Short mmCIF file of N, CA and C and ligand atoms in Angstrom, two decimals:
data_model
loop_
_atom_site.label_atom_id
_atom_site.label_comp_id
_atom_site.label_asym_id
_atom_site.label_seq_id
_atom_site.Cartn_x
_atom_site.Cartn_y
_atom_site.Cartn_z
N MET A 167 80.73 152.27 125.74
CA MET A 167 81.51 151.09 125.02
C MET A 167 81.40 149.90 125.31
N ASN A 168 79.86 149.78 125.58
CA ASN A 168 79.34 148.30 125.89
C ASN A 168 78.85 147.63 124.47
N HIS A 169 78.63 148.63 123.50
CA HIS A 169 77.91 148.31 122.41
C HIS A 169 78.30 146.90 121.97
N PRO A 170 79.61 146.82 121.63
CA PRO A 170 80.11 145.38 120.83
C PRO A 170 79.71 144.37 121.68
N ILE A 171 79.63 144.40 122.97
CA ILE A 171 79.18 143.08 123.73
C ILE A 171 77.58 142.69 123.67
N ARG A 172 77.19 143.58 123.38
CA ARG A 172 75.57 143.17 123.31
C ARG A 172 75.15 141.93 122.31
N PRO A 173 75.47 141.79 121.03
CA PRO A 173 75.32 140.47 120.56
C PRO A 173 75.67 139.64 121.03
N LEU A 174 77.02 139.25 121.72
CA LEU A 174 77.25 138.00 122.51
C LEU A 174 76.24 137.73 123.59
N VAL A 175 76.21 138.62 124.60
CA VAL A 175 74.88 138.80 125.45
C VAL A 175 73.92 138.10 125.14
N SER A 176 73.36 138.62 124.02
CA SER A 176 71.83 138.25 123.33
C SER A 176 72.18 136.50 122.84
N ALA A 177 73.38 136.27 122.46
CA ALA A 177 73.29 134.94 121.89
C ALA A 177 73.44 133.81 123.01
N VAL A 178 74.05 134.38 124.10
CA VAL A 178 74.37 133.52 125.38
C VAL A 178 72.80 133.19 126.00
N LEU A 179 72.15 134.38 125.90
CA LEU A 179 70.58 134.32 126.46
C LEU A 179 69.74 133.42 125.50
N ILE A 180 69.89 133.27 124.44
CA ILE A 180 69.25 132.61 123.49
C ILE A 180 69.45 131.29 123.74
N LEU A 181 70.69 130.72 123.62
CA LEU A 181 71.26 129.84 123.81
C LEU A 181 70.63 129.17 125.17
N GLY A 182 70.85 129.87 126.20
CA GLY A 182 70.33 129.45 127.67
C GLY A 182 68.93 129.28 127.73
N VAL A 183 67.97 130.08 127.26
CA VAL A 183 66.87 129.85 127.31
C VAL A 183 66.56 128.58 126.25
N SER A 184 67.16 128.20 125.04
CA SER A 184 66.66 127.24 124.53
C SER A 184 67.03 125.78 125.27
N ALA A 185 68.24 125.67 125.98
CA ALA A 185 68.69 124.68 126.39
C ALA A 185 67.85 124.31 127.59
N PHE A 186 67.19 125.38 128.11
CA PHE A 186 66.33 125.21 129.28
C PHE A 186 64.99 124.74 128.96
N THR A 187 64.50 125.17 127.69
CA THR A 187 63.12 124.72 127.47
C THR A 187 63.58 123.19 127.11
N LEU A 188 64.47 122.74 126.31
CA LEU A 188 64.26 121.45 126.05
C LEU A 188 64.50 120.48 127.40
N ALA A 189 65.29 120.84 128.11
CA ALA A 189 65.48 120.19 129.37
C ALA A 189 64.10 120.14 130.01
N GLY A 190 63.20 121.25 130.06
CA GLY A 190 62.00 121.14 130.65
C GLY A 190 61.10 120.64 129.94
N ALA A 191 61.15 120.12 128.52
CA ALA A 191 60.25 119.39 127.80
C ALA A 191 60.61 118.24 128.33
N ILE A 192 61.82 117.67 128.33
CA ILE A 192 62.31 116.35 128.81
C ILE A 192 61.79 115.67 130.07
N ALA A 193 61.91 116.89 131.15
CA ALA A 193 61.47 116.65 132.36
C ALA A 193 60.10 116.41 132.42
N ASP A 194 59.31 116.91 131.65
CA ASP A 194 58.05 116.92 132.00
C ASP A 194 57.40 115.78 131.68
N GLY A 195 58.03 114.95 130.78
CA GLY A 195 57.52 113.77 130.26
C GLY A 195 57.64 112.65 131.39
N GLY A 196 59.16 112.98 132.23
CA GLY A 196 59.36 112.12 133.36
C GLY A 196 59.52 110.72 133.19
N HIS A 197 60.16 110.54 131.86
CA HIS A 197 60.35 109.10 131.31
C HIS A 197 61.56 108.97 130.54
N TYR A 198 62.52 110.05 130.53
CA TYR A 198 63.80 109.87 129.91
C TYR A 198 64.94 109.94 130.85
N TYR A 199 65.59 108.88 130.82
CA TYR A 199 66.54 108.76 131.75
C TYR A 199 67.96 108.38 130.85
N PRO A 200 68.84 109.39 130.77
CA PRO A 200 70.00 109.36 129.65
C PRO A 200 70.65 107.88 129.99
N PRO A 201 71.13 107.36 128.97
CA PRO A 201 71.59 106.15 129.07
C PRO A 201 73.08 106.18 129.30
N VAL A 202 73.75 105.19 129.89
CA VAL A 202 75.44 105.17 130.07
C VAL A 202 76.21 105.14 128.91
N THR A 203 76.95 106.34 128.97
CA THR A 203 77.96 106.70 127.64
C THR A 203 79.30 106.40 127.88
N ASP A 204 79.38 106.11 129.44
CA ASP A 204 80.84 105.72 129.41
C ASP A 204 80.77 104.38 128.92
N LYS A 205 81.94 104.05 128.39
CA LYS A 205 82.44 102.63 127.68
C LYS A 205 82.55 101.59 128.68
N THR A 206 83.46 102.08 129.54
CA THR A 206 83.95 100.97 130.30
C THR A 206 82.75 100.64 131.39
N THR A 207 82.00 101.60 131.93
CA THR A 207 80.58 101.39 132.54
C THR A 207 79.85 100.32 132.08
N ALA A 208 79.80 100.85 130.41
CA ALA A 208 78.30 100.28 129.58
C ALA A 208 78.76 98.51 129.58
N GLU A 209 80.35 98.23 129.65
CA GLU A 209 80.94 97.31 129.35
C GLU A 209 80.49 96.25 130.70
N GLU A 210 81.08 96.82 131.77
CA GLU A 210 81.19 95.88 133.02
C GLU A 210 79.80 95.86 133.56
N CYS A 211 79.10 96.91 133.50
CA CYS A 211 77.61 97.03 134.38
C CYS A 211 76.44 96.75 132.97
N GLY A 212 77.07 96.18 132.09
CA GLY A 212 75.95 95.83 131.03
C GLY A 212 76.10 94.18 130.71
N SER A 213 76.88 93.81 131.19
CA SER A 213 77.09 92.06 130.60
C SER A 213 75.98 91.25 131.14
N CYS A 214 75.66 91.48 132.56
CA CYS A 214 74.43 90.62 132.96
C CYS A 214 72.78 90.86 132.96
N HIS A 215 72.85 92.35 133.04
CA HIS A 215 71.52 92.90 132.65
C HIS A 215 71.79 93.95 131.84
N MET A 216 70.81 95.16 131.49
CA MET A 216 70.92 96.50 130.97
C MET A 216 71.86 97.25 131.91
N ALA A 217 73.08 98.02 131.28
CA ALA A 217 73.43 98.98 132.06
C ALA A 217 72.59 100.05 132.67
N PHE A 218 72.22 100.20 133.69
CA PHE A 218 70.80 101.01 134.10
C PHE A 218 71.37 102.46 134.07
N PRO A 219 70.57 103.34 133.92
CA PRO A 219 70.90 104.76 133.86
C PRO A 219 71.23 105.30 135.04
N PRO A 220 72.27 105.80 135.27
CA PRO A 220 73.08 106.54 136.83
C PRO A 220 72.01 107.27 137.26
N SER A 221 71.30 107.89 136.27
CA SER A 221 70.00 108.99 137.46
C SER A 221 68.86 108.61 138.09
N MET A 222 68.91 107.02 137.74
CA MET A 222 67.78 106.18 138.51
C MET A 222 68.04 106.05 139.88
N LEU A 223 69.41 106.34 140.34
CA LEU A 223 69.58 105.93 141.81
C LEU A 223 70.24 107.61 142.56
N PRO A 224 70.47 107.86 143.75
CA PRO A 224 71.14 108.49 144.27
C PRO A 224 72.62 108.27 144.23
N ALA A 225 73.40 109.18 144.34
CA ALA A 225 74.87 108.79 144.29
C ALA A 225 75.39 108.01 145.63
N ALA A 226 74.51 108.17 146.49
CA ALA A 226 75.14 107.43 148.14
C ALA A 226 74.75 105.90 147.72
N SER A 227 73.50 105.38 146.48
CA SER A 227 73.43 104.41 146.14
C SER A 227 74.64 103.41 145.79
N TRP A 228 75.16 104.27 144.35
CA TRP A 228 76.16 103.76 143.55
C TRP A 228 77.25 103.54 144.72
N LYS A 229 77.47 104.53 145.16
CA LYS A 229 78.69 104.34 146.23
C LYS A 229 78.52 103.17 146.95
N LYS A 230 77.55 102.92 147.68
CA LYS A 230 77.59 101.58 148.55
C LYS A 230 77.76 100.57 147.59
N MET A 231 76.81 100.34 146.35
CA MET A 231 77.04 99.33 145.66
C MET A 231 78.32 98.69 144.97
N MET A 232 78.82 100.03 144.82
CA MET A 232 80.52 100.02 144.20
C MET A 232 81.41 99.28 145.16
N GLY A 233 81.26 99.36 146.49
CA GLY A 233 82.06 99.11 147.54
C GLY A 233 81.72 97.52 147.96
N GLU A 234 80.83 97.09 147.37
CA GLU A 234 80.40 95.45 147.58
C GLU A 234 80.23 94.85 146.33
N LEU A 235 80.87 95.05 145.48
CA LEU A 235 80.43 94.40 144.33
C LEU A 235 80.77 92.94 144.12
N ASP A 236 81.68 92.19 145.22
CA ASP A 236 81.68 90.90 145.33
C ASP A 236 80.45 90.25 145.77
N ARG A 237 79.41 90.86 146.28
CA ARG A 237 78.44 90.51 146.88
C ARG A 237 77.34 91.32 146.27
N HIS A 238 77.08 91.10 145.00
CA HIS A 238 76.28 92.27 144.35
C HIS A 238 74.99 90.94 143.87
N PHE A 239 74.07 91.39 144.50
CA PHE A 239 72.72 90.66 144.32
C PHE A 239 72.80 89.00 144.06
N GLY A 240 74.04 88.51 145.01
CA GLY A 240 73.99 87.01 144.83
C GLY A 240 74.97 86.58 143.81
N ASP A 241 75.63 87.79 143.20
CA ASP A 241 76.68 87.40 142.09
C ASP A 241 77.98 88.12 142.41
N ASP A 242 78.94 87.78 141.93
CA ASP A 242 80.21 88.43 142.00
C ASP A 242 80.60 89.19 140.74
N ALA A 243 80.15 90.70 140.96
CA ALA A 243 80.45 91.43 139.94
C ALA A 243 81.57 92.11 139.99
N SER A 244 82.80 91.89 141.04
CA SER A 244 83.80 92.75 141.27
C SER A 244 84.82 92.93 140.00
N VAL A 245 85.27 94.21 140.00
CA VAL A 245 86.51 94.36 139.16
C VAL A 245 87.26 94.99 139.35
N ASP A 246 88.86 95.27 139.12
CA ASP A 246 89.59 95.80 139.87
C ASP A 246 89.52 97.20 140.30
N ALA A 247 90.59 97.55 141.11
CA ALA A 247 90.46 98.83 141.87
C ALA A 247 90.22 99.94 140.87
N ALA A 248 91.27 99.95 139.95
CA ALA A 248 91.05 101.10 139.04
C ALA A 248 89.89 101.38 138.12
N THR A 249 89.23 100.41 137.57
CA THR A 249 88.22 100.11 136.99
C THR A 249 86.99 100.61 138.02
N ALA A 250 87.07 100.11 139.05
CA ALA A 250 85.95 100.40 140.17
C ALA A 250 85.93 101.97 140.48
N ASP A 251 87.08 102.42 140.55
CA ASP A 251 87.23 104.06 140.70
C ASP A 251 86.69 104.79 139.94
N LEU A 252 87.06 104.22 138.51
CA LEU A 252 86.04 105.13 137.34
C LEU A 252 84.83 104.99 137.21
N ILE A 253 84.23 103.62 137.49
CA ILE A 253 82.66 103.30 137.02
C ILE A 253 82.33 104.00 138.48
N THR A 254 82.64 104.18 139.57
CA THR A 254 81.91 104.88 140.90
C THR A 254 82.23 106.55 140.59
N ARG A 255 83.27 106.82 139.99
CA ARG A 255 83.25 108.48 139.62
C ARG A 255 82.18 108.82 138.28
N TYR A 256 82.04 107.67 137.41
CA TYR A 256 81.05 108.07 136.43
C TYR A 256 79.69 108.08 137.15
N LEU A 257 79.24 107.02 137.84
CA LEU A 257 77.80 106.79 138.07
C LEU A 257 77.47 107.72 138.97
N THR A 258 78.38 108.10 140.25
CA THR A 258 78.05 109.14 141.17
C THR A 258 77.85 110.72 140.51
N SER A 259 79.03 111.08 139.63
CA SER A 259 78.60 112.35 139.00
C SER A 259 77.50 112.52 137.99
N ASN A 260 76.92 111.24 137.54
CA ASN A 260 75.69 111.32 136.81
C ASN A 260 74.30 110.81 137.61
N ALA A 261 74.57 110.75 139.03
CA ALA A 261 73.62 110.02 139.87
C ALA A 261 72.19 110.80 139.54
N GLY A 262 70.88 110.70 140.05
CA GLY A 262 69.60 111.41 139.94
C GLY A 262 70.06 112.55 140.86
N ASP A 263 70.61 112.39 141.87
CA ASP A 263 70.78 113.67 142.75
C ASP A 263 71.89 114.65 142.47
N SER A 264 72.32 114.38 141.36
CA SER A 264 73.62 115.42 141.19
C SER A 264 72.86 116.50 140.34
N SER A 265 73.91 117.54 140.87
CA SER A 265 73.22 118.97 140.51
C SER A 265 72.96 119.07 138.71
N GLY A 266 71.86 119.61 138.36
CA GLY A 266 71.65 119.70 136.93
C GLY A 266 71.02 119.01 136.52
N LEU A 267 70.66 117.75 136.88
CA LEU A 267 70.18 116.52 136.23
C LEU A 267 68.76 116.66 136.78
N ARG A 268 67.64 117.17 136.10
CA ARG A 268 66.27 117.70 136.57
C ARG A 268 65.34 116.28 136.20
N PHE A 269 66.10 115.33 134.98
CA PHE A 269 65.28 114.50 134.86
C PHE A 269 64.67 113.28 135.61
N SER A 270 65.34 113.00 136.26
CA SER A 270 64.96 111.89 137.05
C SER A 270 64.15 112.26 138.48
N GLY A 271 63.88 113.29 138.70
CA GLY A 271 63.01 113.88 139.98
C GLY A 271 61.95 112.74 140.24
N LYS A 272 61.45 112.09 139.06
CA LYS A 272 60.44 111.19 139.26
C LYS A 272 60.61 110.19 140.22
N LEU A 273 61.62 109.59 139.58
CA LEU A 273 61.65 107.78 140.30
C LEU A 273 62.32 108.27 141.83
N LEU A 274 63.05 109.41 142.08
CA LEU A 274 63.86 109.76 143.06
C LEU A 274 62.85 110.28 144.30
N ARG A 275 61.62 110.59 143.66
CA ARG A 275 60.88 111.25 144.82
C ARG A 275 60.76 110.40 145.79
N ASP A 276 60.49 110.80 147.00
CA ASP A 276 59.83 109.81 148.12
C ASP A 276 61.03 109.20 148.68
N ILE A 277 62.31 109.12 148.33
CA ILE A 277 63.35 108.49 149.06
C ILE A 277 64.00 109.51 149.92
N ALA A 278 63.97 108.73 151.14
CA ALA A 278 64.59 109.51 152.39
C ALA A 278 65.76 109.94 152.38
N PRO A 279 65.96 111.42 152.59
CA PRO A 279 67.53 111.83 152.04
C PRO A 279 68.42 110.87 152.92
N GLY A 280 69.57 110.94 152.19
CA GLY A 280 70.57 110.29 152.67
C GLY A 280 70.66 108.78 152.64
N ALA A 281 69.28 108.10 152.22
CA ALA A 281 69.11 106.78 152.00
C ALA A 281 70.07 106.16 150.70
N ALA A 282 70.41 105.00 150.82
CA ALA A 282 71.08 104.42 149.50
C ALA A 282 70.47 103.17 149.16
N PRO A 283 69.26 103.45 148.67
CA PRO A 283 68.51 102.27 148.20
C PRO A 283 69.03 101.56 147.26
N GLN A 284 69.45 100.05 146.85
CA GLN A 284 70.11 99.20 146.26
C GLN A 284 69.45 98.80 144.66
N ARG A 285 67.99 98.75 144.87
CA ARG A 285 67.27 98.37 144.00
C ARG A 285 66.35 99.42 143.43
N ILE A 286 66.48 99.84 141.98
CA ILE A 286 65.52 100.50 141.32
C ILE A 286 64.23 100.17 141.38
N THR A 287 63.67 98.83 141.54
CA THR A 287 62.68 98.21 141.31
C THR A 287 62.10 98.00 142.58
N GLU A 288 62.84 98.75 143.73
CA GLU A 288 61.99 98.86 144.95
C GLU A 288 61.88 100.23 145.61
N LEU A 289 61.91 101.16 144.57
CA LEU A 289 61.84 102.47 145.09
C LEU A 289 60.52 102.82 145.13
N PRO A 290 60.25 103.63 145.85
CA PRO A 290 58.45 103.76 146.31
C PRO A 290 57.96 103.95 144.63
N ARG A 291 58.86 105.10 143.80
CA ARG A 291 58.03 105.82 142.72
C ARG A 291 57.84 104.63 141.85
N TRP A 292 58.84 103.52 141.63
CA TRP A 292 58.80 102.66 140.57
C TRP A 292 58.03 101.57 140.85
N LYS A 293 57.69 101.37 142.36
CA LYS A 293 56.51 100.44 142.84
C LYS A 293 55.14 100.99 142.36
N ARG A 294 55.20 102.38 142.39
CA ARG A 294 53.71 102.98 141.86
C ARG A 294 53.39 103.06 140.52
N GLU A 295 54.43 103.10 139.78
CA GLU A 295 54.25 103.30 138.40
C GLU A 295 54.11 101.69 137.99
N HIS A 296 54.18 100.81 138.66
CA HIS A 296 53.92 99.41 138.15
C HIS A 296 53.27 98.65 138.95
N ARG A 297 52.32 99.27 139.51
CA ARG A 297 51.49 98.94 140.40
C ARG A 297 50.41 98.26 139.90
N GLU A 298 49.54 98.60 138.65
CA GLU A 298 48.73 98.03 137.77
C GLU A 298 49.20 96.64 136.96
N ILE A 299 50.60 96.54 137.19
CA ILE A 299 51.09 95.19 136.29
C ILE A 299 50.74 93.99 137.13
N SER A 300 50.00 93.11 136.28
CA SER A 300 49.32 91.72 137.12
C SER A 300 50.75 90.90 137.22
N LYS A 301 50.27 90.03 137.89
CA LYS A 301 51.06 88.82 138.25
C LYS A 301 51.49 87.87 136.85
N ALA A 302 50.31 87.78 135.88
CA ALA A 302 50.42 87.18 135.15
C ALA A 302 51.50 87.82 134.20
N GLU A 303 51.62 89.10 133.80
CA GLU A 303 52.58 89.72 133.15
C GLU A 303 53.97 89.81 133.68
N TRP A 304 53.88 89.69 134.92
CA TRP A 304 55.53 89.55 135.73
C TRP A 304 55.83 88.29 135.37
N ASN A 305 55.03 87.26 135.45
CA ASN A 305 55.36 85.74 135.24
C ASN A 305 55.47 85.44 133.79
N ASP A 306 55.54 86.47 132.84
CA ASP A 306 55.60 86.00 131.19
C ASP A 306 57.23 85.64 131.17
N PRO A 307 57.19 84.86 130.51
CA PRO A 307 58.50 84.06 130.42
C PRO A 307 59.73 85.02 129.55
N LYS A 308 58.77 85.93 128.93
CA LYS A 308 60.06 86.66 128.29
C LYS A 308 60.25 88.13 129.33
N VAL A 309 59.54 88.07 130.40
CA VAL A 309 59.76 89.21 131.26
C VAL A 309 60.81 88.68 132.64
N LYS A 310 60.46 87.52 133.10
CA LYS A 310 61.51 86.71 133.90
C LYS A 310 61.84 87.49 135.41
N THR A 311 62.34 88.84 135.04
CA THR A 311 62.72 89.70 136.42
C THR A 311 62.25 90.99 136.19
N LYS A 312 61.89 91.61 137.61
CA LYS A 312 61.63 92.94 137.06
C LYS A 312 62.40 94.04 136.66
N ALA A 313 63.86 93.47 136.88
CA ALA A 313 64.91 94.39 136.51
C ALA A 313 65.12 94.04 134.93
N ASN A 314 64.10 93.32 134.41
CA ASN A 314 64.25 92.98 132.73
C ASN A 314 63.52 94.33 132.16
N CYS A 315 64.13 95.74 132.33
CA CYS A 315 62.86 96.59 131.83
C CYS A 315 63.20 96.42 130.49
N ALA A 316 63.83 95.97 129.43
CA ALA A 316 63.77 95.98 128.32
C ALA A 316 62.76 95.42 127.64
N ALA A 317 62.00 94.15 128.20
CA ALA A 317 61.11 93.34 128.04
C ALA A 317 59.89 93.99 127.80
N CYS A 318 59.69 95.22 128.48
CA CYS A 318 58.21 96.05 128.31
C CYS A 318 58.77 97.49 127.62
N HIS A 319 59.89 98.02 127.85
CA HIS A 319 60.32 99.37 127.56
C HIS A 319 61.26 99.28 126.32
N ASP A 320 60.33 98.92 125.15
CA ASP A 320 61.43 98.84 123.96
C ASP A 320 62.57 100.24 123.76
N GLY A 321 62.33 101.50 124.44
CA GLY A 321 63.22 102.06 124.29
C GLY A 321 64.38 102.21 125.16
N ALA A 322 64.41 101.31 126.41
CA ALA A 322 65.11 101.31 127.44
C ALA A 322 66.37 101.54 127.36
N ALA A 323 67.10 100.85 126.43
CA ALA A 323 68.03 101.05 125.69
C ALA A 323 68.84 102.80 125.34
N GLN A 324 67.93 103.23 125.06
CA GLN A 324 67.89 104.65 124.64
C GLN A 324 67.68 105.73 125.79
N GLY A 325 67.03 105.20 126.47
CA GLY A 325 66.87 106.14 127.83
C GLY A 325 65.32 106.47 128.05
N TYR A 326 64.51 105.50 127.10
CA TYR A 326 62.94 106.36 127.30
C TYR A 326 62.51 104.74 127.96
N PHE A 327 61.66 105.32 128.95
CA PHE A 327 60.81 104.30 129.60
C PHE A 327 59.22 104.76 129.62
N ASP A 328 58.84 105.18 128.64
CA ASP A 328 57.47 105.75 128.65
C ASP A 328 56.71 104.36 128.72
N ASP A 329 55.43 104.50 128.44
CA ASP A 329 54.32 103.58 128.14
C ASP A 329 54.38 102.95 126.80
N ASP A 330 55.19 101.92 126.69
CA ASP A 330 54.79 101.62 125.33
C ASP A 330 54.62 100.18 125.07
C1 LIG B 1201 77.99 88.80 137.13
C2 LIG B 1201 76.80 89.78 136.74
C3 LIG B 1201 76.57 91.04 137.18
C4 LIG B 1201 77.36 91.88 136.77
C5 LIG B 1201 78.80 92.04 136.13
C6 LIG B 1201 76.50 93.50 137.35
N1 LIG B 1201 75.22 92.80 137.92
FE1 LIG B 1201 74.04 94.57 138.68
N2 LIG B 1201 73.07 92.84 139.07
C7 LIG B 1201 72.96 91.36 138.84
C8 LIG B 1201 72.12 90.51 139.19
C9 LIG B 1201 72.08 89.00 139.15
C10 LIG B 1201 70.97 91.59 139.88
C11 LIG B 1201 69.68 91.01 140.29
C12 LIG B 1201 68.79 90.85 138.97
C13 LIG B 1201 67.31 90.61 139.12
O1 LIG B 1201 66.63 90.66 140.40
O2 LIG B 1201 66.68 90.22 138.48
C14 LIG B 1201 71.53 92.91 139.68
C15 LIG B 1201 70.76 93.87 139.97
C16 LIG B 1201 71.34 95.27 139.91
C17 LIG B 1201 70.89 96.42 140.17
C18 LIG B 1201 69.44 96.53 140.57
C19 LIG B 1201 68.42 95.99 139.70
C20 LIG B 1201 66.76 96.34 140.18
O3 LIG B 1201 66.32 95.47 140.50
O4 LIG B 1201 66.46 97.72 140.43
C21 LIG B 1201 71.70 97.32 139.93
C22 LIG B 1201 71.36 98.97 140.19
C23 LIG B 1201 72.65 96.74 139.45
N3 LIG B 1201 72.62 95.53 139.39
C24 LIG B 1201 73.75 97.88 139.18
C25 LIG B 1201 74.68 97.26 138.42
C26 LIG B 1201 76.34 97.88 138.07
C27 LIG B 1201 76.51 99.40 138.54
C28 LIG B 1201 77.02 96.97 137.79
C29 LIG B 1201 78.64 97.48 137.21
C30 LIG B 1201 79.31 97.74 138.16
C31 LIG B 1201 76.54 95.62 137.72
N4 LIG B 1201 75.47 95.66 138.10
C32 LIG B 1201 77.21 94.56 137.13
C33 LIG B 1201 74.27 90.73 138.09
C34 LIG B 1201 75.20 91.77 137.51
C1 LIG B 1202 56.26 93.86 132.85
C2 LIG B 1202 56.79 94.96 132.29
C3 LIG B 1202 57.80 96.18 132.69
C4 LIG B 1202 58.72 95.69 133.04
C5 LIG B 1202 59.53 94.42 133.49
C6 LIG B 1202 59.31 97.23 133.49
N1 LIG B 1202 58.34 98.09 133.11
FE1 LIG B 1202 58.75 99.92 133.52
N2 LIG B 1202 56.71 100.03 133.16
C7 LIG B 1202 55.79 99.61 132.50
C8 LIG B 1202 54.43 99.83 132.51
C9 LIG B 1202 53.52 99.65 131.54
C10 LIG B 1202 54.25 101.26 132.71
C11 LIG B 1202 53.20 102.26 132.55
C12 LIG B 1202 52.66 102.40 134.01
C13 LIG B 1202 51.12 103.31 133.67
O1 LIG B 1202 51.48 104.42 133.07
O2 LIG B 1202 50.42 103.11 134.62
C14 LIG B 1202 55.86 101.34 133.00
C15 LIG B 1202 56.32 102.70 133.59
C16 LIG B 1202 57.37 103.23 133.93
C17 LIG B 1202 58.03 104.40 134.47
C18 LIG B 1202 57.12 105.88 134.58
C19 LIG B 1202 57.05 106.32 133.03
C20 LIG B 1202 56.35 107.51 132.97
O3 LIG B 1202 55.78 107.72 131.69
O4 LIG B 1202 56.37 108.27 133.75
C21 LIG B 1202 59.34 104.24 134.60
C22 LIG B 1202 60.14 105.45 134.97
C23 LIG B 1202 59.86 102.97 134.35
N3 LIG B 1202 58.77 102.11 133.92
C24 LIG B 1202 61.11 102.35 134.54
C25 LIG B 1202 61.24 101.06 134.64
C26 LIG B 1202 62.57 100.32 134.75
C27 LIG B 1202 63.84 101.29 134.83
C28 LIG B 1202 62.62 98.98 134.51
C29 LIG B 1202 63.57 97.94 134.93
C30 LIG B 1202 64.32 98.26 136.13
C31 LIG B 1202 61.06 98.73 134.21
N4 LIG B 1202 60.38 99.89 134.19
C32 LIG B 1202 60.55 97.33 134.24
C33 LIG B 1202 56.20 97.99 132.23
C34 LIG B 1202 57.22 97.59 132.91
#
């Protein structure tokens, strides 16, 4: 009597396999970091700089950062408690070390377990990927700061950080 179940099982298997292949293809590139999709986070965290993809830092980093928004890299980026809660939940559940997100492996490699780095631009991997960029390029007036990803990565807002 298990005959009628068969087609369903096959459909699930096929779907499962194709989803895996897609994720694998993206992960192999190592340069896709899903952009922020939460509206509140995009607005609150995208007004002074681009809203950085949550998968670029571990959950511990976001938790620490959200706990000291009044002292945010020399700025006061504080929001009300309810908004902070919402953003913290969004960032931590989409962080680079939350399960199921394979994409972020590359940038998060070489981070000590339990560490809560606050800058993407100081991750060992980030530094290595950018080591060949000259002083003159960093000082280009259109770049201004290392955190200005979109100056060099045309696809940054869409989550693409390949060599372009
Ligand atoms: C009032 C302006 C402001 C707001 C709002 C703001 N930031 Fe920032 N953020 C800054 C400044 C200034 C820096 C330092 C930029 C630099 O070094 O060029 C920074 C840096 C960062 C960095 C490190 C960038 C690097 O060098 O790798 C992260 C991550 C970050 N912000 C996340 C957030 C998140 C998450 C939010 C929303 C909760 C947020 N920011 C909201 C001003 C702001
Ligand atoms: C001055 C220009 C510049 C800025 C600013 C910059 N990048 Fe890059 N980035 C590059 C270049 C060029 C490469 C390619 C390096 C190579 O292939 O050797 C690169 C490589 C990368 C890679 C690796 C891509 C891959 O194919 O594996 C990632 C991820 C990345 N950048 C993220 C960022 C993020 C995030 C920011 C902002 C916080 C940023 N970059 C800011 C120029 C820049």
